[in-house]
Every structure is written in structure tokens, then in C-alpha cells.
Amino acid sequence: MTAYEPTGEPGAGTSPAPGPASAGYDAVVLAGGAARRLGGADKPGLRVGGRALLDRVLAACAGARTTVVVAGPRPTARPVTWAREEPPGGGPLAALAAGLRHTSAEHVLVLSADLPFLAGPTVEHLLSALTAGDADGVLLTDADGRDQPLVAAYRAQALRRELAALTAGGADLTGLPLRRLTGALRLIRVPDAVASFDCDTWDDIATARARIREHGHVLDEWISAAKDELGIDLDVDTGLLLDLARDAAHGVARPAAPLTTFLVGYAAGRAGGSPEAVAEAVRRATALAERWSEEAASASAPAAGRPDAAADATPDARPDA
């Protein structure tokens, strides 16, 4: 289990500061462990925030040119390349070697499949730090300062060099710990107690599920889960949509909020479904809600405050008045 601290955002980290990310990277996700501390449960398939742990990790490294998952094939939220160490269950070092055979990029992101709080900014931070220096790898450390070599970015050449050294003379990688490889590498360490949090026990799973539902995270988590479930790969300004829903609820009627946002989504889809199409549909619907609200306010205002109040107050000058 990795110690967990509830403060901070995933991927916050500390120095070195992120620089330009590498032009391309591959990812190797190790997802074939026995999960003994979970009673042999299918750990990559356990859900946190409505999404399988493996799918959450795959979302964080969606920018990879090639993503290799070392495990038996299963349905995933996006296409991946499957690999398996021989024999299956040979340990993380053997699994890494099996996955690395399917990669070709200069930089390789190496991840475990049980990181519920891993996010894109963490990945970019690791890759940027690796690109900016001359180290063999950049890894996260947890709240207790322990290395997390399965939340890291490495130079593929360095990994292959050390794997070749370990297997010289026909030696077997089965059962060897990952530190046999990382101990020979020049590494940069980035503290991040949140993104490095992994799920080894049921208590860890419960902690992750509770944090997902905290007020500061639940909306983003729900939107991410809904997009995955619906197969939507679109980044939009949720703040604009929430403001629109508020305006429709207050200026028109409460049920107008969900129906209006649905109509905006439908209109944006017909217009091509781009973030710009969503923004334009939101703009037009927001303007309509504002006009509706202004008319309602005008209709309910006292006579003295209406534009036609002066005419109403003019004495009748007709002869027979």
C-alpha cells in the first residue's frame, strides 16, 4: 500500500518544473499481478468512480503512440496492444521486459494498473522532466518518500541496456524485483503523494472511492466517467455549461436546466461536435435565457418601474374625461 494524503491535486508534484513534453512516447502498463492482498480479485477491473482502475490509467496515458498492457486481454475503454510475460505471473521485471518488446519510442512511460488518481498532467510532468535533463528516468515518490518505479518515465535505451545486463548468459527475469533494474539507473525523483497512490488492499479501494466523492473532485470525476461510458472524446468548458444550467433554472424554470443543456449538446453535435460548436451553442442559449429572464423581470415589476408607466400615469385630456 502507498501512504495517502488527501491534500493536493493529482500530478501537482514539485520541482523539477515541467518543460516541453517529448514529441512522442510509448506506455507500458503492468496489469497482470496476482492481487493476493485483495484475495485474488481482478484488481485492474475494480471500479473507482464508476471506471475500472485499468481504464483510469489508460485515460492518463492516452497520448502514447503505442500503449502496451501486460496481462491477459480484456475489454478496455480504448485500443491497446496486449503482451504477456513467460511464464505468466513472472513478476514486474519480467512483465516490463515483455511489454518493452512492443515499443519503439525513445521515452517509455511505465505504470501499474492500480493508480486511481493518475492524470494527464502527471504524465506530462514526468515526460517533460525526462526530456529536460539527462537522467535515465523520472519517477514519483509517495508520501513516505518511497520510490514508485511503476509511476515513471524512462529512456527506453537505458531500460534495454539494463535488461540485457540482467539476462546476460541466459539468466531468467522471473521473480526478480524491479529494483534490480532501477538500482542501476540515474533517476530523478518527484514527490507526489496523490498520483502515486496505488490500491493494494480493500482499504485502499475504499479510500480511493471516498476521495472520488469529495466535493472538490466529484464533478470532474463524474464528467470523466460519463465521457468514457458514452464514448465521447471531447474537452469542453464545463463552467460555461454549469453557468447556462444555472441561468436556465433561475431565469426560466428549474426543469429547464437539464433540458437546455441537452438541447445545447444536440445542437453542437449537429454542428460538428467540436468544442467551438459547444461554446457557440452555449452562447446562444445563454443569451436566450438572459432575454427570457429580463422579460420576466419586466413583467413582474411595479407599474412605476415599467417603461410604459409614464404613459399610464398621464391624465386623460379628452373633453369628456
GROMACS .gro file of C-alpha atoms in nm, residues 251 288-301:
model
   15
  251GLY     CA    1  -3.447   3.267  -1.528
  288LEU     CA    2  -3.184   3.343  -2.483
  289ALA     CA    3  -3.203   3.265  -2.110
  290GLU     CA    4  -3.095   3.621  -2.029
  291ARG     CA    5  -3.362   3.769  -2.260
  292TRP     CA    6  -3.622   3.541  -2.105
  293SER     CA    7  -3.516   3.646  -1.756
  294GLU     CA    8  -3.526   4.017  -1.847
  295GLU     CA    9  -3.879   3.984  -1.985
  296ALA     CA   10  -3.992   3.801  -1.673
  297ALA     CA   11  -3.843   4.072  -1.452
  298SER     CA   12  -4.010   4.340  -1.659
  299ALA     CA   13  -4.347   4.169  -1.642
  300SER     CA   14  -4.333   4.140  -1.264
  301ALA     CA   15  -4.202   4.493  -1.197
   0.00000   0.00000   0.00000
